[in-house]
Amino acid sequence: MTANLHAPTPTRNYSASVELHREASDVLAGGVNSNFRMGGQPAPLFFDRAEGPYLYDVDGNRYVDYVLGMGPNILGHAHPKVVQAVAGTLEKGVLYAGQHRDEVELALRFCAMVPCADQVRFGSSGSEMDQAALRMARAATGGRLVVKFEGHYHGWFDTILVSVHPPLDEAGPEEAPVPHLPTQGQSAAAAQDVAVLPWNDLGVVKRFLTQHAHETAALIMEPILCNTCVVMPAPGYLEGVRALCDRHGVVLIFDEVITGFRVAPGGAQELLGVTPDLAVYAKALGGGFPIAAVAGKRQYMELLGTGAVLHGGSYNTNLVSTAAALATLEELASDGGASYGQMEARGQRLIDGLRELGRRAELPLHVQGLPGAFNTCFTSEQGEPDITSYRDYARRTDAGLQRRLLKALQDQGVRVTSRGTWFMSTVHDEAQIDDTLAAAEAALAEVSAE
Ligand SMILES: Cc1ncc(COP(=O)(O)O)c(C=O)c1O
């Protein structure tokens, strides 16, 4: 570990961001274009440019970026191969509302990388492709209910925005959660077809399907729970769920919007060796450009193919996003996928380094997940076992300390998501890991001094 070049606390200036946010709030609702971008400290930051692992804000502050657009920029920002591919398409137009050669090329590459993909359909965002997967499952089975799990996120649409991070006093019994709708204006009728279960408990799934299989179309889950603390499935859990879905004729959907092309080229299903019936991909697929996919077994995908199930979208496979996705997958697969090994080695160094720094600072900093995507939070004591579910996370972690650490990291030039999730890219190198660990040392010292 390098000497801590970052102490004492630097005084960072965020005044241009604060001013722009004030100005923006007059014409943009909340000054932002996604509710998930609200709530920065001291304001949602405004950025000027990004390159490789770095992001630069309008006050001239530089950050080693572990947000990476909430995961998509797996090759870092403005990767030359992606930029070149996109630039190369611009003169050919952007949208044909018709087919082009590159989308076939992309489908071939995608299906070669993703285990469940006999066929694929591309769209523009994860939220909408989750809808397509649910629609196919209902059409295939005639079932009404979709089972989703507490703490998992499958996009912001009414039909599935249920019990993502419910307040514990509104969440109901642990084994039979009360579906929680997080936003005003949501259709309660749409959400009536969703049943919520705790994740990582096979007995609960077994009991539920014994009673409700006849009316259940699908189980949808993040196979690695990235939207809550990056929780791994318990040994045998995914295999058990797979077997139960087979036994009861229920469609198993993996939402690989975060894990796809990140935790392994084919996603969590490749890493963990369990193949779903359908899967949804987005984020890293496009290397920062808007593209998403639903893929799966032919018997389900054919429902789209025959037109029995409708899926549309004006911007689907626009030339720009298709070119970006092709370049991204090509780069990820190059050299036999060597960039994954390098990314993982550096991510692991960061995980180990952060754990060590937490111990030295005598703070209960808890780091869990995978080298390509991991989470930092504070538990009550050092060395506690990993968090295994949403309720475990909500009960055992200290949101106040988390917030202080994230602000201290930001002041030290390191940007991490507001949930404490760190995404790695293939271009974060040893020097940035050194800098990040030095910044984290200073940030932790600040947190423990407060
Ligand atoms: C697991 C998961 N599914 C679906 C979505 C929604 O994707 P999008 O934001 O592209 O609509 C997200 C977004 O973060 C996600 O993390």
Tab-separated table of C-alpha atoms and ligand atoms in Angstrom:
chain	number	residue	atom	x	y	z
A	1	MET	CA	0.000	0.000	0.000
A	2	THR	CA	1.359	3.450	-0.836
A	3	ALA	CA	1.868	6.269	1.626
A	4	ASN	CA	-1.258	8.262	2.264
A	5	LEU	CA	-0.786	11.240	-0.030
A	6	HIS	CA	-4.341	12.430	0.543
A	7	ALA	CA	-4.285	13.468	4.201
A	8	PRO	CA	-5.030	15.940	5.648
A	9	THR	CA	-8.590	16.415	4.431
A	10	PRO	CA	-8.536	18.390	1.203
A	11	THR	CA	-11.009	21.177	0.848
A	12	ARG	CA	-12.976	20.430	-2.279
A	13	ASN	CA	-15.043	23.018	-3.939
A	14	TYR	CA	-18.464	21.985	-5.235
A	15	SER	CA	-19.825	25.489	-5.810
A	16	ALA	CA	-20.289	25.170	-9.597
A	17	SER	CA	-22.329	21.973	-9.100
A	18	VAL	CA	-24.416	23.603	-6.375
A	19	GLU	CA	-25.075	26.623	-8.607
A	20	LEU	CA	-25.917	24.509	-11.682
A	21	HIS	CA	-28.261	22.364	-9.624
A	22	ARG	CA	-30.027	25.481	-8.362
A	23	GLU	CA	-30.394	26.707	-11.951
A	24	ALA	CA	-31.451	23.283	-13.241
A	25	SER	CA	-34.117	22.892	-10.578
A	26	ASP	CA	-36.100	25.688	-12.203
A	27	VAL	CA	-36.528	23.805	-15.487
A	28	LEU	CA	-35.718	20.159	-14.742
A	29	ALA	CA	-37.903	18.424	-12.167
A	30	GLY	CA	-35.677	18.159	-9.116
A	31	GLY	CA	-32.742	19.326	-11.219
A	32	VAL	CA	-32.119	15.754	-12.391
A	33	ASN	CA	-33.363	13.227	-14.953
A	34	SER	CA	-33.576	10.181	-12.735
A	35	ASN	CA	-34.752	10.088	-9.122
A	36	PHE	CA	-31.738	7.891	-8.433
A	37	ARG	CA	-29.502	10.904	-9.146
A	38	MET	CA	-31.045	13.023	-6.393
A	39	GLY	CA	-29.501	13.558	-3.014
A	40	GLY	CA	-25.796	14.124	-3.588
A	41	GLN	CA	-23.659	15.878	-1.007
A	42	PRO	CA	-23.788	18.934	-0.991
A	43	ALA	CA	-25.909	18.675	-4.190
A	44	PRO	CA	-26.208	16.218	-7.063
A	45	LEU	CA	-22.868	16.754	-8.815
A	46	PHE	CA	-22.621	17.951	-12.409
A	47	PHE	CA	-19.910	16.510	-14.627
A	48	ASP	CA	-17.998	17.859	-17.556
A	49	ARG	CA	-16.221	14.909	-19.059
A	50	ALA	CA	-14.975	11.396	-18.419
A	51	GLU	CA	-12.092	9.332	-19.667
A	52	GLY	CA	-11.008	5.800	-18.765
A	53	PRO	CA	-11.421	5.362	-14.991
A	54	TYR	CA	-11.782	9.098	-14.350
A	55	LEU	CA	-14.688	11.490	-14.108
A	56	TYR	CA	-14.304	15.288	-13.926
A	57	ASP	CA	-16.935	17.558	-12.366
A	58	VAL	CA	-17.766	21.149	-13.323
A	59	ASP	CA	-15.656	22.440	-10.401
A	60	GLY	CA	-12.607	20.736	-11.895
A	61	ASN	CA	-12.506	17.911	-9.323
A	62	ARG	CA	-11.271	14.568	-10.620
A	63	TYR	CA	-12.645	11.253	-9.361
A	64	VAL	CA	-11.551	7.672	-9.741
A	65	ASP	CA	-14.968	6.454	-10.811
A	66	TYR	CA	-16.454	3.261	-9.391
A	67	VAL	CA	-20.020	4.256	-10.316
A	68	LEU	CA	-19.295	3.815	-14.032
A	69	GLY	CA	-22.745	5.023	-15.064
A	70	MET	CA	-24.268	2.619	-12.440
A	71	GLY	CA	-22.355	-0.272	-13.982
A	72	PRO	CA	-22.486	0.031	-17.785
A	73	ASN	CA	-19.015	1.465	-18.428
A	74	ILE	CA	-17.205	-1.832	-17.983
A	75	LEU	CA	-14.467	-0.687	-20.384
A	76	GLY	CA	-14.165	2.653	-18.584
A	77	HIS	CA	-15.338	5.937	-20.058
A	78	ALA	CA	-14.913	6.784	-23.735
A	79	HIS	CA	-13.062	3.593	-24.592
A	80	PRO	CA	-11.286	4.255	-27.913
A	81	LYS	CA	-12.688	1.115	-29.583
A	82	VAL	CA	-16.251	1.994	-28.621
A	83	VAL	CA	-15.830	5.631	-29.619
A	84	GLN	CA	-14.357	4.581	-32.959
A	85	ALA	CA	-17.144	2.089	-33.640
A	86	VAL	CA	-19.817	4.644	-32.852
A	87	ALA	CA	-18.150	7.380	-34.893
A	88	GLY	CA	-17.951	4.945	-37.791
A	89	THR	CA	-21.727	4.465	-37.858
A	90	LEU	CA	-22.860	8.076	-37.609
A	91	GLU	CA	-22.680	8.805	-41.313
A	92	LYS	CA	-24.918	5.826	-42.024
A	93	GLY	CA	-27.817	7.249	-40.038
A	94	VAL	CA	-29.106	6.121	-36.675
A	95	LEU	CA	-32.584	4.602	-36.973
A	96	TYR	CA	-34.072	2.655	-39.872
A	97	ALA	CA	-37.182	1.133	-38.240
A	98	GLY	CA	-35.966	-1.860	-40.167
A	99	GLN	CA	-33.230	-4.453	-39.905
A	100	HIS	CA	-29.497	-4.111	-40.461
A	101	ARG	CA	-26.560	-6.462	-40.599
A	102	ASP	CA	-24.955	-5.400	-37.290
A	103	GLU	CA	-27.903	-6.519	-35.185
A	104	VAL	CA	-27.536	-10.064	-36.550
A	105	GLU	CA	-23.826	-9.912	-35.822
A	106	LEU	CA	-24.580	-8.769	-32.276
A	107	ALA	CA	-27.175	-11.508	-31.749
A	108	LEU	CA	-24.688	-14.165	-32.876
A	109	ARG	CA	-22.036	-12.863	-30.503
A	110	PHE	CA	-24.524	-12.535	-27.652
A	111	CYS	CA	-25.916	-16.054	-28.065
A	112	ALA	CA	-22.396	-17.478	-28.191
A	113	MET	CA	-21.589	-15.864	-24.837
A	114	VAL	CA	-24.802	-16.353	-22.825
A	115	PRO	CA	-25.628	-19.942	-21.765
A	116	CYS	CA	-29.460	-19.687	-21.788
A	117	ALA	CA	-29.633	-17.789	-25.085
A	118	ASP	CA	-31.051	-19.895	-27.911
A	119	GLN	CA	-32.396	-16.576	-29.158
A	120	VAL	CA	-32.305	-12.942	-28.112
A	121	ARG	CA	-34.347	-9.752	-28.615
A	122	PHE	CA	-32.765	-6.362	-28.088
A	123	GLY	CA	-34.413	-3.316	-26.552
A	124	SER	CA	-33.232	-0.099	-24.985
A	125	SER	CA	-33.414	-0.447	-21.183
A	126	GLY	CA	-33.397	-3.099	-18.511
A	127	SER	CA	-36.774	-2.009	-17.135
A	128	GLU	CA	-38.561	-2.647	-20.420
A	129	MET	CA	-36.848	-5.954	-21.155
A	130	ASP	CA	-37.870	-7.208	-17.706
A	131	GLN	CA	-41.446	-6.457	-18.813
A	132	ALA	CA	-40.942	-8.500	-21.980
A	133	ALA	CA	-39.650	-11.438	-19.942
A	134	LEU	CA	-42.650	-11.313	-17.583
A	135	ARG	CA	-45.064	-11.104	-20.509
A	136	MET	CA	-43.518	-14.153	-22.172
A	137	ALA	CA	-43.680	-16.107	-18.905
A	138	ARG	CA	-47.373	-15.313	-18.414
A	139	ALA	CA	-48.142	-16.192	-22.026
A	140	ALA	CA	-46.247	-19.485	-21.826
A	141	THR	CA	-47.813	-20.673	-18.582
A	142	GLY	CA	-51.186	-18.945	-18.371
A	143	GLY	CA	-50.195	-18.060	-14.799
A	144	ARG	CA	-51.049	-14.700	-13.240
A	145	LEU	CA	-48.523	-14.390	-10.436
A	146	VAL	CA	-44.902	-13.385	-10.633
A	147	VAL	CA	-42.723	-14.074	-7.606
A	148	LYS	CA	-40.074	-11.476	-6.869
A	149	PHE	CA	-37.762	-11.264	-3.899
A	150	GLU	CA	-37.283	-8.583	-1.274
A	151	GLY	CA	-34.349	-6.266	-1.976
A	152	HIS	CA	-34.218	-7.115	-5.694
A	153	TYR	CA	-34.782	-4.422	-8.332
A	154	HIS	CA	-36.207	-5.079	-11.771
A	155	GLY	CA	-36.797	-1.568	-13.066
A	156	TRP	CA	-39.149	1.236	-12.243
A	157	PHE	CA	-42.402	0.095	-13.909
A	158	ASP	CA	-45.634	-0.372	-11.925
A	159	THR	CA	-45.847	-4.119	-12.503
A	160	ILE	CA	-42.659	-5.018	-10.662
A	161	LEU	CA	-41.527	-2.048	-8.553
A	162	VAL	CA	-42.473	-3.867	-5.368
A	163	SER	CA	-40.590	-4.390	-2.083
A	164	VAL	CA	-37.244	-3.177	-3.377
A	165	HIS	CA	-36.063	-1.564	-0.145
A	166	PRO	CA	-39.180	-1.469	2.058
A	167	PRO	CA	-39.038	0.182	5.500
A	168	LEU	CA	-38.874	-2.722	7.949
A	169	ASP	CA	-41.928	-1.531	9.881
A	170	GLU	CA	-44.025	-1.760	6.690
A	171	ALA	CA	-42.537	-4.956	5.300
A	172	GLY	CA	-44.655	-7.520	7.189
A	173	PRO	CA	-43.517	-10.937	8.460
A	174	GLU	CA	-40.092	-12.128	7.309
A	175	GLU	CA	-41.315	-15.347	5.655
A	176	ALA	CA	-44.422	-13.749	4.113
A	177	PRO	CA	-43.553	-10.135	3.280
A	178	VAL	CA	-46.337	-7.657	2.583
A	179	PRO	CA	-45.818	-6.272	-0.943
A	180	HIS	CA	-44.592	-2.697	-0.561
A	181	LEU	CA	-45.225	-0.088	-3.271
A	182	PRO	CA	-42.551	2.610	-2.995
A	183	THR	CA	-44.009	5.427	-5.070
A	184	GLN	CA	-47.145	7.507	-5.154
A	185	GLY	CA	-49.166	7.059	-8.327
A	186	GLN	CA	-48.305	3.380	-8.755
A	187	SER	CA	-51.122	1.113	-9.946
A	188	ALA	CA	-51.969	-1.151	-7.021
A	189	ALA	CA	-53.852	-3.359	-9.499
A	190	ALA	CA	-50.716	-3.948	-11.578
A	191	ALA	CA	-48.787	-4.909	-8.479
A	192	GLN	CA	-51.516	-7.339	-7.327
A	193	ASP	CA	-50.020	-9.981	-9.595
A	194	VAL	CA	-46.722	-9.898	-7.713
A	195	ALA	CA	-45.950	-12.122	-4.735
A	196	VAL	CA	-42.951	-11.190	-2.598
A	197	LEU	CA	-40.703	-13.719	-0.871
A	198	PRO	CA	-37.477	-13.462	1.116
A	199	TRP	CA	-34.444	-14.464	-0.966
A	200	ASN	CA	-31.906	-17.186	-0.209
A	201	ASP	CA	-34.409	-19.393	1.617
A	202	LEU	CA	-35.268	-22.461	-0.438
A	203	GLY	CA	-37.865	-23.754	2.039
A	204	VAL	CA	-39.958	-20.622	1.529
A	205	VAL	CA	-39.951	-21.065	-2.269
A	206	LYS	CA	-40.859	-24.725	-1.879
A	207	ARG	CA	-43.817	-23.958	0.387
A	208	PHE	CA	-45.009	-21.146	-1.873
A	209	LEU	CA	-44.948	-23.241	-5.031
A	210	THR	CA	-46.631	-26.168	-3.325
A	211	GLN	CA	-49.616	-23.884	-2.728
A	212	HIS	CA	-49.522	-21.481	-5.679
A	213	ALA	CA	-47.776	-23.184	-8.620
A	214	HIS	CA	-51.052	-23.409	-10.571
A	215	GLU	CA	-51.341	-19.603	-10.700
A	216	THR	CA	-47.616	-18.757	-10.877
A	217	ALA	CA	-45.993	-17.779	-14.177
A	218	ALA	CA	-42.458	-16.930	-13.112
A	219	LEU	CA	-39.852	-16.436	-10.450
A	220	ILE	CA	-37.664	-13.438	-11.196
A	221	MET	CA	-34.478	-12.665	-9.284
A	222	GLU	CA	-31.059	-11.106	-9.475
A	223	PRO	CA	-28.973	-14.312	-9.344
A	224	ILE	CA	-26.403	-12.305	-7.374
A	225	LEU	CA	-28.256	-9.656	-5.392
A	226	CYS	CA	-26.376	-6.568	-6.556
A	227	ASN	CA	-29.062	-4.033	-5.639
A	228	THR	CA	-28.706	-4.874	-1.944
A	229	CYS	CA	-25.110	-5.128	-0.772
A	230	VAL	CA	-24.020	-7.639	-3.470
A	231	VAL	CA	-25.283	-10.787	-1.767
A	232	MET	CA	-24.252	-14.166	-3.184
A	233	PRO	CA	-26.810	-16.969	-3.419
A	234	ALA	CA	-26.398	-19.554	-0.658
A	235	PRO	CA	-24.745	-22.793	-1.809
A	236	GLY	CA	-27.357	-24.895	-3.594
A	237	TYR	CA	-30.009	-22.163	-3.569
A	238	LEU	CA	-30.086	-21.444	-7.311
A	239	GLU	CA	-29.897	-25.162	-8.117
A	240	GLY	CA	-32.792	-25.766	-5.735
A	241	VAL	CA	-34.873	-22.970	-7.255
A	242	ARG	CA	-34.111	-24.317	-10.732
A	243	ALA	CA	-35.334	-27.784	-9.738
A	244	LEU	CA	-38.504	-26.407	-8.123
A	245	CYS	CA	-39.335	-24.322	-11.209
A	246	ASP	CA	-38.852	-27.408	-13.389
A	247	ARG	CA	-41.033	-29.518	-11.130
A	248	HIS	CA	-43.861	-26.977	-11.064
A	249	GLY	CA	-43.665	-25.698	-14.644
A	250	VAL	CA	-42.758	-22.158	-13.566
A	251	VAL	CA	-40.483	-19.958	-15.711
A	252	LEU	CA	-37.202	-19.019	-14.024
A	253	ILE	CA	-36.004	-15.539	-15.003
A	254	PHE	CA	-32.577	-14.209	-14.064
A	255	ASP	CA	-32.282	-10.442	-14.125
A	256	GLU	CA	-28.655	-10.089	-15.189
A	257	VAL	CA	-28.865	-6.368	-15.885
A	258	ILE	CA	-25.904	-5.794	-13.542
A	259	THR	CA	-24.219	-9.206	-13.519
A	260	GLY	CA	-24.344	-9.738	-17.300
A	261	PHE	CA	-20.943	-9.457	-19.000
A	262	ARG	CA	-19.587	-8.270	-15.637
A	263	VAL	CA	-19.161	-11.206	-13.240
A	264	ALA	CA	-18.289	-13.464	-16.197
A	265	PRO	CA	-18.701	-13.045	-19.961
A	266	GLY	CA	-22.035	-14.915	-19.830
A	267	GLY	CA	-23.077	-13.409	-16.505
A	268	ALA	CA	-23.980	-15.038	-13.191
A	269	GLN	CA	-25.517	-18.030	-14.987
A	270	GLU	CA	-22.106	-18.848	-16.410
A	271	LEU	CA	-20.239	-18.116	-13.167
A	272	LEU	CA	-22.624	-20.148	-11.001
A	273	GLY	CA	-23.533	-22.858	-13.486
A	274	VAL	CA	-27.331	-22.551	-13.254
A	275	THR	CA	-29.225	-21.795	-16.464
A	276	PRO	CA	-32.528	-19.916	-16.301
A	277	ASP	CA	-35.335	-20.127	-18.870
A	278	LEU	CA	-35.130	-16.427	-19.658
A	279	ALA	CA	-32.634	-13.723	-18.741
A	280	VAL	CA	-32.431	-9.972	-19.044
A	281	TYR	CA	-29.224	-8.128	-19.859
A	282	ALA	CA	-28.428	-4.394	-20.151
A	283	LYS	CA	-25.759	-2.128	-18.624
A	284	ALA	CA	-22.347	-3.658	-19.495
A	285	LEU	CA	-23.767	-5.002	-22.769
A	286	GLY	CA	-23.630	-1.531	-24.337
A	287	GLY	CA	-20.480	-0.202	-22.695
A	288	GLY	CA	-22.456	2.915	-21.661
A	289	PHE	CA	-24.823	3.150	-24.634
A	290	PRO	CA	-28.526	2.367	-24.182
A	291	ILE	CA	-29.167	-1.215	-25.180
A	292	ALA	CA	-30.719	-4.168	-23.359
A	293	ALA	CA	-31.750	-7.712	-24.153
A	294	VAL	CA	-34.082	-10.504	-23.203
A	295	ALA	CA	-32.777	-13.920	-24.112
A	296	GLY	CA	-33.622	-17.510	-23.423
A	297	LYS	CA	-34.853	-20.871	-24.445
A	298	ARG	CA	-36.379	-21.171	-27.881
A	299	GLN	CA	-39.787	-22.302	-26.621
A	300	TYR	CA	-40.246	-18.951	-24.835
A	301	MET	CA	-38.482	-16.705	-27.344
A	302	GLU	CA	-40.667	-18.139	-30.096
A	303	LEU	CA	-43.617	-16.404	-28.476
A	304	LEU	CA	-42.015	-13.168	-29.638
A	305	GLY	CA	-41.016	-14.738	-32.931
A	306	THR	CA	-44.555	-15.743	-33.856
A	307	GLY	CA	-45.922	-12.393	-32.776
A	308	ALA	CA	-48.062	-14.027	-30.061
A	309	VAL	CA	-46.302	-11.828	-27.493
A	310	LEU	CA	-45.726	-8.208	-28.342
A	311	HIS	CA	-42.459	-6.411	-27.840
A	312	GLY	CA	-41.607	-3.108	-29.531
A	313	GLY	CA	-39.523	0.013	-29.158
A	314	SER	CA	-38.665	2.790	-31.630
A	315	TYR	CA	-35.028	2.938	-30.585
A	316	ASN	CA	-34.320	-0.798	-30.485
A	317	THR	CA	-31.034	-1.701	-32.195
A	318	ASN	CA	-30.381	1.845	-33.352
A	319	LEU	CA	-27.066	1.829	-35.169
A	320	VAL	CA	-25.170	3.702	-32.483
A	321	SER	CA	-26.074	1.413	-29.571
A	322	THR	CA	-25.632	-1.697	-31.702
A	323	ALA	CA	-22.152	-0.619	-32.795
A	324	ALA	CA	-21.219	0.220	-29.197
A	325	ALA	CA	-22.442	-3.178	-27.971
A	326	LEU	CA	-20.594	-5.036	-30.712
A	327	ALA	CA	-17.363	-3.196	-29.927
A	328	THR	CA	-17.833	-3.782	-26.185
A	329	LEU	CA	-18.449	-7.520	-26.506
A	330	GLU	CA	-15.592	-7.834	-28.972
A	331	GLU	CA	-13.225	-6.082	-26.578
A	332	LEU	CA	-14.403	-8.164	-23.603
A	333	ALA	CA	-13.918	-11.398	-25.549
A	334	SER	CA	-10.528	-10.402	-26.993
A	335	ASP	CA	-7.421	-12.276	-25.933
A	336	GLY	CA	-9.563	-15.131	-24.600
A	337	GLY	CA	-11.275	-12.796	-22.119
A	338	ALA	CA	-7.952	-11.782	-20.521
A	339	SER	CA	-9.344	-8.437	-19.377
A	340	TYR	CA	-11.667	-10.227	-16.917
A	341	GLY	CA	-8.704	-11.814	-15.126
A	342	GLN	CA	-6.973	-8.472	-14.824
A	343	MET	CA	-10.118	-6.652	-13.687
A	344	GLU	CA	-10.793	-9.318	-11.086
A	345	ALA	CA	-7.231	-9.302	-9.736
A	346	ARG	CA	-7.408	-5.531	-9.256
A	347	GLY	CA	-10.904	-5.680	-7.783
A	348	GLN	CA	-9.715	-8.316	-5.312
A	349	ARG	CA	-6.746	-6.148	-4.355
A	350	LEU	CA	-9.171	-3.337	-3.643
A	351	ILE	CA	-11.428	-5.587	-1.551
A	352	ASP	CA	-8.499	-6.931	0.478
A	353	GLY	CA	-7.033	-3.461	0.886
A	354	LEU	CA	-10.311	-1.941	2.065
A	355	ARG	CA	-10.822	-4.746	4.596
A	356	GLU	CA	-7.334	-4.193	5.968
A	357	LEU	CA	-7.878	-0.429	6.178
A	358	GLY	CA	-11.156	-0.990	8.050
A	359	ARG	CA	-9.345	-3.186	10.586
A	360	ARG	CA	-6.562	-0.648	11.026
A	361	ALA	CA	-9.037	2.184	11.510
A	362	GLU	CA	-10.872	-0.012	14.043
A	363	LEU	CA	-14.117	0.513	12.176
A	364	PRO	CA	-16.629	-2.272	11.388
A	365	LEU	CA	-16.249	-1.736	7.645
A	366	HIS	CA	-17.766	-4.729	5.888
A	367	VAL	CA	-16.827	-5.556	2.305
A	368	GLN	CA	-18.644	-8.263	0.366
A	369	GLY	CA	-19.344	-9.343	-3.188
A	370	LEU	CA	-17.218	-10.130	-6.201
A	371	PRO	CA	-14.144	-8.367	-7.568
A	372	GLY	CA	-16.140	-6.904	-10.486
A	373	ALA	CA	-18.918	-5.574	-8.235
A	374	PHE	CA	-18.730	-5.378	-4.467
A	375	ASN	CA	-20.223	-3.409	-1.616
A	376	THR	CA	-18.943	-1.595	1.426
A	377	CYS	CA	-21.139	-0.932	4.456
A	378	PHE	CA	-20.797	-0.723	8.212
A	379	THR	CA	-22.002	-3.474	10.536
A	380	SER	CA	-21.912	-3.271	14.320
A	381	GLU	CA	-18.675	-5.202	14.831
A	382	GLN	CA	-15.580	-6.038	12.824
A	383	GLY	CA	-15.380	-9.410	11.097
A	384	GLU	CA	-19.100	-10.167	11.026
A	385	PRO	CA	-20.342	-12.864	8.624
A	386	ASP	CA	-21.612	-11.823	5.194
A	387	ILE	CA	-25.048	-10.305	4.808
A	388	THR	CA	-27.418	-12.839	3.263
A	389	SER	CA	-30.699	-11.028	2.532
A	390	TYR	CA	-32.385	-7.647	2.391
A	391	ARG	CA	-33.665	-7.810	5.997
A	392	ASP	CA	-30.287	-8.906	7.232
A	393	TYR	CA	-28.825	-5.864	5.465
A	394	ALA	CA	-31.474	-3.456	6.757
A	395	ARG	CA	-31.062	-4.684	10.339
A	396	ARG	CA	-27.304	-4.998	10.555
A	397	THR	CA	-25.965	-1.956	8.734
A	398	ASP	CA	-25.408	1.636	9.768
A	399	ALA	CA	-26.701	4.031	7.100
A	400	GLY	CA	-25.299	7.114	8.881
A	401	LEU	CA	-21.705	5.849	8.882
A	402	GLN	CA	-22.140	4.782	5.255
A	403	ARG	CA	-23.208	8.263	4.231
A	404	ARG	CA	-20.229	9.803	6.026
A	405	LEU	CA	-17.794	7.437	4.346
A	406	LEU	CA	-19.211	8.091	0.876
A	407	LYS	CA	-18.906	11.868	1.353
A	408	ALA	CA	-15.360	11.504	2.716
A	409	LEU	CA	-14.426	9.315	-0.268
A	410	GLN	CA	-15.905	11.875	-2.639
A	411	ASP	CA	-13.852	14.602	-0.923
A	412	GLN	CA	-10.786	12.404	-1.485
A	413	GLY	CA	-11.551	11.977	-5.192
A	414	VAL	CA	-13.205	8.547	-5.215
A	415	ARG	CA	-16.768	8.126	-6.480
A	416	VAL	CA	-18.840	5.175	-5.248
A	417	THR	CA	-22.613	4.596	-5.681
A	418	SER	CA	-24.933	5.919	-2.988
A	419	ARG	CA	-25.663	2.304	-1.968
A	420	GLY	CA	-21.957	1.704	-1.372
A	421	THR	CA	-21.538	-0.492	-4.445
A	422	TRP	CA	-18.249	-0.341	-6.323
A	423	PHE	CA	-18.111	-1.335	-9.995
A	424	MET	CA	-14.757	-2.193	-11.543
A	425	SER	CA	-13.757	-1.594	-15.145
A	426	THR	CA	-11.117	-3.217	-17.305
A	427	VAL	CA	-9.137	0.050	-17.322
A	428	HIS	CA	-8.742	0.692	-13.594
A	429	ASP	CA	-5.033	-0.017	-13.243
A	430	GLU	CA	-2.668	-0.583	-10.317
A	431	ALA	CA	-1.976	3.155	-9.964
A	432	GLN	CA	-5.677	3.908	-9.515
A	433	ILE	CA	-6.019	1.104	-6.987
A	434	ASP	CA	-3.053	2.598	-5.056
A	435	ASP	CA	-4.685	6.034	-5.159
A	436	THR	CA	-8.044	4.650	-4.133
A	437	LEU	CA	-6.632	2.803	-1.132
A	438	ALA	CA	-4.750	5.901	-0.031
A	439	ALA	CA	-7.945	7.932	-0.398
A	440	ALA	CA	-9.921	5.313	1.539
A	441	GLU	CA	-7.363	5.398	4.358
A	442	ALA	CA	-7.838	9.149	4.703
A	443	ALA	CA	-11.628	8.866	4.380
A	444	LEU	CA	-11.823	6.192	7.081
A	445	ALA	CA	-9.611	8.290	9.368
A	446	GLU	CA	-12.052	11.150	8.886
A	447	VAL	CA	-15.054	8.941	9.649
A	448	SER	CA	-13.486	7.575	12.813
A	449	ALA	CA	-12.500	11.087	13.973
A	450	GLU	CA	-16.047	12.496	13.625
B	1	LIG	C1	-31.011	-5.708	-11.713
B	1	LIG	C2	-31.630	-4.565	-12.471
B	1	LIG	N1	-32.682	-4.795	-13.262
B	1	LIG	C3	-33.252	-3.829	-13.990
B	1	LIG	C4	-32.783	-2.547	-13.949
B	1	LIG	C5	-33.422	-1.476	-14.760
B	1	LIG	O1	-32.613	-1.179	-15.846
B	1	LIG	P1	-32.728	0.252	-16.580
B	1	LIG	O2	-32.241	1.269	-15.604
B	1	LIG	O3	-31.842	0.085	-17.782
B	1	LIG	O4	-34.154	0.429	-16.950
B	1	LIG	C6	-31.679	-2.253	-13.135
B	1	LIG	C7	-31.135	-0.891	-13.064
B	1	LIG	O5	-30.297	-0.555	-12.264
B	1	LIG	C8	-31.088	-3.286	-12.381
B	1	LIG	O6	-30.055	-3.065	-11.553
